[in-house]
Amino acid sequence: TVDNLPDGVTRSVTGGVLRITGIPTETGIFNYTITNADGCGTANATGTITVQSQTIDLTTGTASPTLCQNTAMTPIVYTIGGTATGASLSGQPAGVNGVLSGNTFTISGTPSVSGTFQYIVTVSGGCATPVADTGTITVTQAAVGGNIVLVSTYVCDGGTAIMTLMNQVGTILGWQSSVDGGTTWSALNGNTTISETASGVLVPTLWRVQVSNGCGITNSSTATVGIHNYWTGGTSIDWNTASNW
């Protein structure tokens, strides 16, 4: 008989020869004993089978985080052991990398793309068969402000401007306007739709829309509504100088 063999390893006897063979499926140090008995008593022989492997264990962070695009992720830290001497990362989003320092493998960075990314950490060294661990990084797309399309970019004094927001990603929080070139902005009438009609436009006015999707607030591109024959006096007080209009 033979006791204390690792799982996957068996013994067989053929023609008076004892063979211990197999593929161990567990790691550790196994001190086995061979016991042979006949009418004259028993005899023992001993030996040791040492089964090594590469190991990887999650030690810090969550293996499957969810975060916003362009936001630094909380590091995911694995510890490698056994005969492992190397580790590599694949399948991660752009902007995220893995670095091995000693026996610590850290996944960190700022994802610059959105989507669902199933990554694989592969551990190598010592034993021929590599060991891997997996996780999923879910990146929510950053809000996109979009752009405003004007029916007419110039109106008569006191006229009406009709605008439509396009290509935004997220929820519209509201429309804003500025009459000082964008230095200060004023919220409008609480409109949260893609269309805005501004009436009684008396001065050149900038417009924009604020958009959010849970990953911060962003602004659309600006649109300018100009006034036909609008006096600026930018050159002089001469009524007939074109650059004053």
mmCIF file with all atom_site columns, C-alpha atoms in Angstrom, residues 89-244:
data_model
loop_
_atom_site.group_PDB
_atom_site.id
_atom_site.type_symbol
_atom_site.label_atom_id
_atom_site.label_alt_id
_atom_site.label_comp_id
_atom_site.label_asym_id
_atom_site.label_entity_id
_atom_site.label_seq_id
_atom_site.pdbx_PDB_ins_code
_atom_site.Cartn_x
_atom_site.Cartn_y
_atom_site.Cartn_z
_atom_site.occupancy
_atom_site.B_iso_or_equiv
_atom_site.pdbx_formal_charge
_atom_site.auth_seq_id
_atom_site.auth_comp_id
_atom_site.auth_asym_id
_atom_site.auth_atom_id
_atom_site.pdbx_PDB_model_num
ATOM 1   C CA . LEU A 1 89  ? -2.197  42.005  -18.288 1.00 0.00 ? 89  LEU A CA 1
ATOM 2   C CA . SER A 1 90  ? -4.406  41.796  -21.387 1.00 0.00 ? 90  SER A CA 1
ATOM 3   C CA . GLY A 1 91  ? -7.905  42.932  -22.358 1.00 0.00 ? 91  GLY A CA 1
ATOM 4   C CA . GLN A 1 92  ? -7.869  46.141  -20.312 1.00 0.00 ? 92  GLN A CA 1
ATOM 5   C CA . PRO A 1 93  ? -9.195  49.519  -21.587 1.00 0.00 ? 93  PRO A CA 1
ATOM 6   C CA . ALA A 1 94  ? -6.802  52.085  -23.045 1.00 0.00 ? 94  ALA A CA 1
ATOM 7   C CA . GLY A 1 95  ? -5.197  54.136  -20.280 1.00 0.00 ? 95  GLY A CA 1
ATOM 8   C CA . VAL A 1 96  ? -5.033  51.209  -17.824 1.00 0.00 ? 96  VAL A CA 1
ATOM 9   C CA . ASN A 1 97  ? -1.872  49.139  -17.263 1.00 0.00 ? 97  ASN A CA 1
ATOM 10  C CA . GLY A 1 98  ? -0.475  46.446  -15.009 1.00 0.00 ? 98  GLY A CA 1
ATOM 11  C CA . VAL A 1 99  ? 2.885   46.686  -13.209 1.00 0.00 ? 99  VAL A CA 1
ATOM 12  C CA . LEU A 1 100 ? 4.699   43.924  -11.321 1.00 0.00 ? 100 LEU A CA 1
ATOM 13  C CA . SER A 1 101 ? 6.851   44.937  -8.367  1.00 0.00 ? 101 SER A CA 1
ATOM 14  C CA . GLY A 1 102 ? 8.266   42.044  -6.392  1.00 0.00 ? 102 GLY A CA 1
ATOM 15  C CA . ASN A 1 103 ? 5.332   39.700  -5.932  1.00 0.00 ? 103 ASN A CA 1
ATOM 16  C CA . THR A 1 104 ? 2.714   42.465  -6.212  1.00 0.00 ? 104 THR A CA 1
ATOM 17  C CA . PHE A 1 105 ? 0.898   43.072  -9.492  1.00 0.00 ? 105 PHE A CA 1
ATOM 18  C CA . THR A 1 106 ? -1.019  46.371  -9.595  1.00 0.00 ? 106 THR A CA 1
ATOM 19  C CA . ILE A 1 107 ? -3.635  47.346  -12.195 1.00 0.00 ? 107 ILE A CA 1
ATOM 20  C CA . SER A 1 108 ? -4.251  51.096  -12.317 1.00 0.00 ? 108 SER A CA 1
ATOM 21  C CA . GLY A 1 109 ? -4.705  54.080  -14.613 1.00 0.00 ? 109 GLY A CA 1
ATOM 22  C CA . THR A 1 110 ? -7.348  56.328  -16.139 1.00 0.00 ? 110 THR A CA 1
ATOM 23  C CA . PRO A 1 111 ? -9.505  54.679  -18.833 1.00 0.00 ? 111 PRO A CA 1
ATOM 24  C CA . SER A 1 112 ? -9.805  56.905  -21.889 1.00 0.00 ? 112 SER A CA 1
ATOM 25  C CA . VAL A 1 113 ? -12.472 54.797  -23.623 1.00 0.00 ? 113 VAL A CA 1
ATOM 26  C CA . SER A 1 114 ? -15.865 53.503  -22.528 1.00 0.00 ? 114 SER A CA 1
ATOM 27  C CA . GLY A 1 115 ? -17.252 49.981  -22.626 1.00 0.00 ? 115 GLY A CA 1
ATOM 28  C CA . THR A 1 116 ? -17.007 46.643  -20.841 1.00 0.00 ? 116 THR A CA 1
ATOM 29  C CA . PHE A 1 117 ? -13.535 45.126  -20.721 1.00 0.00 ? 117 PHE A CA 1
ATOM 30  C CA . GLN A 1 118 ? -12.818 41.597  -19.471 1.00 0.00 ? 118 GLN A CA 1
ATOM 31  C CA . TYR A 1 119 ? -9.154  41.543  -18.534 1.00 0.00 ? 119 TYR A CA 1
ATOM 32  C CA . ILE A 1 120 ? -6.847  38.597  -17.861 1.00 0.00 ? 120 ILE A CA 1
ATOM 33  C CA . VAL A 1 121 ? -3.837  38.524  -15.536 1.00 0.00 ? 121 VAL A CA 1
ATOM 34  C CA . THR A 1 122 ? -1.510  35.704  -16.626 1.00 0.00 ? 122 THR A CA 1
ATOM 35  C CA . VAL A 1 123 ? 1.139   34.446  -14.212 1.00 0.00 ? 123 VAL A CA 1
ATOM 36  C CA . SER A 1 124 ? 4.204   32.591  -15.464 1.00 0.00 ? 124 SER A CA 1
ATOM 37  C CA . GLY A 1 125 ? 7.466   31.110  -14.203 1.00 0.00 ? 125 GLY A CA 1
ATOM 38  C CA . GLY A 1 126 ? 8.797   27.851  -12.817 1.00 0.00 ? 126 GLY A CA 1
ATOM 39  C CA . CYS A 1 127 ? 6.016   25.550  -13.979 1.00 0.00 ? 127 CYS A CA 1
ATOM 40  C CA . ALA A 1 128 ? 5.192   25.085  -17.640 1.00 0.00 ? 128 ALA A CA 1
ATOM 41  C CA . THR A 1 129 ? 1.443   25.757  -17.367 1.00 0.00 ? 129 THR A CA 1
ATOM 42  C CA . PRO A 1 130 ? 0.602   29.426  -16.732 1.00 0.00 ? 130 PRO A CA 1
ATOM 43  C CA . VAL A 1 131 ? -2.067  30.439  -14.223 1.00 0.00 ? 131 VAL A CA 1
ATOM 44  C CA . ALA A 1 132 ? -4.599  33.211  -14.908 1.00 0.00 ? 132 ALA A CA 1
ATOM 45  C CA . ASP A 1 133 ? -7.184  35.277  -13.074 1.00 0.00 ? 133 ASP A CA 1
ATOM 46  C CA . THR A 1 134 ? -9.859  37.486  -14.641 1.00 0.00 ? 134 THR A CA 1
ATOM 47  C CA . GLY A 1 135 ? -12.072 40.455  -13.917 1.00 0.00 ? 135 GLY A CA 1
ATOM 48  C CA . THR A 1 136 ? -14.236 43.016  -15.701 1.00 0.00 ? 136 THR A CA 1
ATOM 49  C CA . ILE A 1 137 ? -13.689 46.778  -15.846 1.00 0.00 ? 137 ILE A CA 1
ATOM 50  C CA . THR A 1 138 ? -16.883 48.636  -16.795 1.00 0.00 ? 138 THR A CA 1
ATOM 51  C CA . VAL A 1 139 ? -16.304 52.201  -18.015 1.00 0.00 ? 139 VAL A CA 1
ATOM 52  C CA . THR A 1 140 ? -19.260 54.570  -18.412 1.00 0.00 ? 140 THR A CA 1
ATOM 53  C CA . GLN A 1 141 ? -18.913 57.057  -21.254 1.00 0.00 ? 141 GLN A CA 1
ATOM 54  C CA . ALA A 1 142 ? -18.298 60.654  -20.205 1.00 0.00 ? 142 ALA A CA 1
ATOM 55  C CA . ALA A 1 143 ? -21.078 63.138  -20.913 1.00 0.00 ? 143 ALA A CA 1
ATOM 56  C CA . VAL A 1 144 ? -20.899 64.777  -24.357 1.00 0.00 ? 144 VAL A CA 1
ATOM 57  C CA . GLY A 1 145 ? -22.287 68.283  -24.711 1.00 0.00 ? 145 GLY A CA 1
ATOM 58  C CA . GLY A 1 146 ? -23.019 68.067  -28.429 1.00 0.00 ? 146 GLY A CA 1
ATOM 59  C CA . ASN A 1 147 ? -23.405 71.010  -30.769 1.00 0.00 ? 147 ASN A CA 1
ATOM 60  C CA . ILE A 1 148 ? -26.118 73.593  -31.416 1.00 0.00 ? 148 ILE A CA 1
ATOM 61  C CA . VAL A 1 149 ? -27.588 74.045  -34.887 1.00 0.00 ? 149 VAL A CA 1
ATOM 62  C CA . LEU A 1 150 ? -29.134 77.449  -35.697 1.00 0.00 ? 150 LEU A CA 1
ATOM 63  C CA . VAL A 1 151 ? -31.880 78.002  -38.240 1.00 0.00 ? 151 VAL A CA 1
ATOM 64  C CA . SER A 1 152 ? -30.373 81.457  -38.816 1.00 0.00 ? 152 SER A CA 1
ATOM 65  C CA . THR A 1 153 ? -27.129 82.824  -37.406 1.00 0.00 ? 153 THR A CA 1
ATOM 66  C CA . TYR A 1 154 ? -28.260 86.474  -37.833 1.00 0.00 ? 154 TYR A CA 1
ATOM 67  C CA . VAL A 1 155 ? -31.601 88.032  -36.948 1.00 0.00 ? 155 VAL A CA 1
ATOM 68  C CA . CYS A 1 156 ? -33.016 91.528  -37.081 1.00 0.00 ? 156 CYS A CA 1
ATOM 69  C CA . ASP A 1 157 ? -33.033 93.655  -33.944 1.00 0.00 ? 157 ASP A CA 1
ATOM 70  C CA . GLY A 1 158 ? -35.618 92.129  -31.593 1.00 0.00 ? 158 GLY A CA 1
ATOM 71  C CA . GLY A 1 159 ? -35.880 88.997  -33.753 1.00 0.00 ? 159 GLY A CA 1
ATOM 72  C CA . THR A 1 160 ? -36.267 85.321  -32.904 1.00 0.00 ? 160 THR A CA 1
ATOM 73  C CA . ALA A 1 161 ? -33.601 82.594  -32.976 1.00 0.00 ? 161 ALA A CA 1
ATOM 74  C CA . ILE A 1 162 ? -34.493 78.901  -33.225 1.00 0.00 ? 162 ILE A CA 1
ATOM 75  C CA . MET A 1 163 ? -31.832 76.418  -32.032 1.00 0.00 ? 163 MET A CA 1
ATOM 76  C CA . THR A 1 164 ? -31.524 72.626  -31.817 1.00 0.00 ? 164 THR A CA 1
ATOM 77  C CA . LEU A 1 165 ? -28.998 70.587  -29.802 1.00 0.00 ? 165 LEU A CA 1
ATOM 78  C CA . MET A 1 166 ? -27.517 67.573  -31.591 1.00 0.00 ? 166 MET A CA 1
ATOM 79  C CA . ASN A 1 167 ? -25.087 64.711  -30.839 1.00 0.00 ? 167 ASN A CA 1
ATOM 80  C CA . GLN A 1 168 ? -25.229 65.040  -27.065 1.00 0.00 ? 168 GLN A CA 1
ATOM 81  C CA . VAL A 1 169 ? -24.729 62.100  -24.670 1.00 0.00 ? 169 VAL A CA 1
ATOM 82  C CA . GLY A 1 170 ? -26.560 62.477  -21.381 1.00 0.00 ? 170 GLY A CA 1
ATOM 83  C CA . THR A 1 171 ? -29.466 64.361  -19.879 1.00 0.00 ? 171 THR A CA 1
ATOM 84  C CA . ILE A 1 172 ? -30.042 68.022  -20.733 1.00 0.00 ? 172 ILE A CA 1
ATOM 85  C CA . LEU A 1 173 ? -29.868 70.105  -17.563 1.00 0.00 ? 173 LEU A CA 1
ATOM 86  C CA . GLY A 1 174 ? -30.777 73.403  -19.241 1.00 0.00 ? 174 GLY A CA 1
ATOM 87  C CA . TRP A 1 175 ? -29.958 76.113  -21.773 1.00 0.00 ? 175 TRP A CA 1
ATOM 88  C CA . GLN A 1 176 ? -27.778 79.142  -20.966 1.00 0.00 ? 176 GLN A CA 1
ATOM 89  C CA . SER A 1 177 ? -27.051 82.450  -22.673 1.00 0.00 ? 177 SER A CA 1
ATOM 90  C CA . SER A 1 178 ? -24.325 85.086  -22.493 1.00 0.00 ? 178 SER A CA 1
ATOM 91  C CA . VAL A 1 179 ? -24.325 88.675  -23.783 1.00 0.00 ? 179 VAL A CA 1
ATOM 92  C CA . ASP A 1 180 ? -20.722 89.473  -22.781 1.00 0.00 ? 180 ASP A CA 1
ATOM 93  C CA . GLY A 1 181 ? -18.861 87.036  -24.992 1.00 0.00 ? 181 GLY A CA 1
ATOM 94  C CA . GLY A 1 182 ? -19.040 84.095  -22.591 1.00 0.00 ? 182 GLY A CA 1
ATOM 95  C CA . THR A 1 183 ? -17.662 85.768  -19.456 1.00 0.00 ? 183 THR A CA 1
ATOM 96  C CA . THR A 1 184 ? -20.917 85.262  -17.576 1.00 0.00 ? 184 THR A CA 1
ATOM 97  C CA . TRP A 1 185 ? -23.786 82.885  -18.312 1.00 0.00 ? 185 TRP A CA 1
ATOM 98  C CA . SER A 1 186 ? -27.444 83.055  -17.353 1.00 0.00 ? 186 SER A CA 1
ATOM 99  C CA . ALA A 1 187 ? -29.807 80.120  -17.064 1.00 0.00 ? 187 ALA A CA 1
ATOM 100 C CA . LEU A 1 188 ? -32.909 80.363  -19.214 1.00 0.00 ? 188 LEU A CA 1
ATOM 101 C CA . ASN A 1 189 ? -36.445 79.209  -18.571 1.00 0.00 ? 189 ASN A CA 1
ATOM 102 C CA . GLY A 1 190 ? -35.729 75.684  -17.350 1.00 0.00 ? 190 GLY A CA 1
ATOM 103 C CA . ASN A 1 191 ? -35.982 74.186  -20.819 1.00 0.00 ? 191 ASN A CA 1
ATOM 104 C CA . THR A 1 192 ? -34.572 70.637  -20.823 1.00 0.00 ? 192 THR A CA 1
ATOM 105 C CA . THR A 1 193 ? -35.502 69.719  -24.398 1.00 0.00 ? 193 THR A CA 1
ATOM 106 C CA . ILE A 1 194 ? -33.237 69.699  -27.454 1.00 0.00 ? 194 ILE A CA 1
ATOM 107 C CA . SER A 1 195 ? -34.881 72.831  -28.934 1.00 0.00 ? 195 SER A CA 1
ATOM 108 C CA . GLU A 1 196 ? -34.869 76.437  -27.783 1.00 0.00 ? 196 GLU A CA 1
ATOM 109 C CA . THR A 1 197 ? -36.584 79.496  -29.274 1.00 0.00 ? 197 THR A CA 1
ATOM 110 C CA . ALA A 1 198 ? -35.144 82.808  -28.163 1.00 0.00 ? 198 ALA A CA 1
ATOM 111 C CA . SER A 1 199 ? -37.297 85.834  -28.966 1.00 0.00 ? 199 SER A CA 1
ATOM 112 C CA . GLY A 1 200 ? -36.587 89.552  -28.664 1.00 0.00 ? 200 GLY A CA 1
ATOM 113 C CA . VAL A 1 201 ? -32.852 89.202  -29.360 1.00 0.00 ? 201 VAL A CA 1
ATOM 114 C CA . LEU A 1 202 ? -31.441 92.740  -29.024 1.00 0.00 ? 202 LEU A CA 1
ATOM 115 C CA . VAL A 1 203 ? -27.689 92.112  -28.863 1.00 0.00 ? 203 VAL A CA 1
ATOM 116 C CA . PRO A 1 204 ? -25.351 89.412  -30.197 1.00 0.00 ? 204 PRO A CA 1
ATOM 117 C CA . THR A 1 205 ? -25.840 86.453  -27.850 1.00 0.00 ? 205 THR A CA 1
ATOM 118 C CA . LEU A 1 206 ? -23.964 83.216  -27.157 1.00 0.00 ? 206 LEU A CA 1
ATOM 119 C CA . TRP A 1 207 ? -25.905 80.047  -26.346 1.00 0.00 ? 207 TRP A CA 1
ATOM 120 C CA . ARG A 1 208 ? -24.910 76.734  -24.850 1.00 0.00 ? 208 ARG A CA 1
ATOM 121 C CA . VAL A 1 209 ? -26.473 73.680  -23.173 1.00 0.00 ? 209 VAL A CA 1
ATOM 122 C CA . GLN A 1 210 ? -25.376 71.874  -20.008 1.00 0.00 ? 210 GLN A CA 1
ATOM 123 C CA . VAL A 1 211 ? -25.467 68.044  -20.171 1.00 0.00 ? 211 VAL A CA 1
ATOM 124 C CA . SER A 1 212 ? -24.857 65.361  -17.532 1.00 0.00 ? 212 SER A CA 1
ATOM 125 C CA . ASN A 1 213 ? -24.987 61.554  -17.443 1.00 0.00 ? 213 ASN A CA 1
ATOM 126 C CA . GLY A 1 214 ? -23.805 60.795  -13.914 1.00 0.00 ? 214 GLY A CA 1
ATOM 127 C CA . CYS A 1 215 ? -20.143 61.170  -14.892 1.00 0.00 ? 215 CYS A CA 1
ATOM 128 C CA . GLY A 1 216 ? -20.001 64.940  -14.449 1.00 0.00 ? 216 GLY A CA 1
ATOM 129 C CA . ILE A 1 217 ? -21.458 67.995  -16.178 1.00 0.00 ? 217 ILE A CA 1
ATOM 130 C CA . THR A 1 218 ? -20.239 69.263  -19.530 1.00 0.00 ? 218 THR A CA 1
ATOM 131 C CA . ASN A 1 219 ? -21.223 72.047  -21.916 1.00 0.00 ? 219 ASN A CA 1
ATOM 132 C CA . SER A 1 220 ? -22.170 71.905  -25.558 1.00 0.00 ? 220 SER A CA 1
ATOM 133 C CA . SER A 1 221 ? -20.284 73.928  -28.132 1.00 0.00 ? 221 SER A CA 1
ATOM 134 C CA . THR A 1 222 ? -21.476 77.528  -28.250 1.00 0.00 ? 222 THR A CA 1
ATOM 135 C CA . ALA A 1 223 ? -23.640 79.095  -30.928 1.00 0.00 ? 223 ALA A CA 1
ATOM 136 C CA . THR A 1 224 ? -23.766 82.817  -31.651 1.00 0.00 ? 224 THR A CA 1
ATOM 137 C CA . VAL A 1 225 ? -26.864 84.707  -32.727 1.00 0.00 ? 225 VAL A CA 1
ATOM 138 C CA . GLY A 1 226 ? -25.783 87.946  -34.391 1.00 0.00 ? 226 GLY A CA 1
ATOM 139 C CA . ILE A 1 227 ? -27.860 91.056  -35.165 1.00 0.00 ? 227 ILE A CA 1
ATOM 140 C CA . HIS A 1 228 ? -28.165 92.499  -38.677 1.00 0.00 ? 228 HIS A CA 1
ATOM 141 C CA . ASN A 1 229 ? -26.685 96.051  -38.821 1.00 0.00 ? 229 ASN A CA 1
ATOM 142 C CA . TYR A 1 230 ? -25.750 96.069  -35.146 1.00 0.00 ? 230 TYR A CA 1
ATOM 143 C CA . TRP A 1 231 ? -23.849 99.173  -34.017 1.00 0.00 ? 231 TRP A CA 1
ATOM 144 C CA . THR A 1 232 ? -20.651 98.494  -32.004 1.00 0.00 ? 232 THR A CA 1
ATOM 145 C CA . GLY A 1 233 ? -18.638 101.705 -32.464 1.00 0.00 ? 233 GLY A CA 1
ATOM 146 C CA . GLY A 1 234 ? -15.552 99.555  -32.400 1.00 0.00 ? 234 GLY A CA 1
ATOM 147 C CA . THR A 1 235 ? -13.582 101.848 -34.706 1.00 0.00 ? 235 THR A CA 1
ATOM 148 C CA . SER A 1 236 ? -14.990 105.362 -34.217 1.00 0.00 ? 236 SER A CA 1
ATOM 149 C CA . ILE A 1 237 ? -18.224 107.277 -33.857 1.00 0.00 ? 237 ILE A CA 1
ATOM 150 C CA . ASP A 1 238 ? -18.554 107.679 -37.626 1.00 0.00 ? 238 ASP A CA 1
ATOM 151 C CA . TRP A 1 239 ? -21.937 106.376 -38.741 1.00 0.00 ? 239 TRP A CA 1
ATOM 152 C CA . ASN A 1 240 ? -20.609 105.653 -42.228 1.00 0.00 ? 240 ASN A CA 1
ATOM 153 C CA . THR A 1 241 ? -17.594 103.565 -41.196 1.00 0.00 ? 241 THR A CA 1
ATOM 154 C CA . ALA A 1 242 ? -18.407 99.904  -41.949 1.00 0.00 ? 242 ALA A CA 1
ATOM 155 C CA . SER A 1 243 ? -16.259 98.505  -39.149 1.00 0.00 ? 243 SER A CA 1
ATOM 156 C CA . ASN A 1 244 ? -18.435 100.339 -36.590 1.00 0.00 ? 244 ASN A CA 1
#
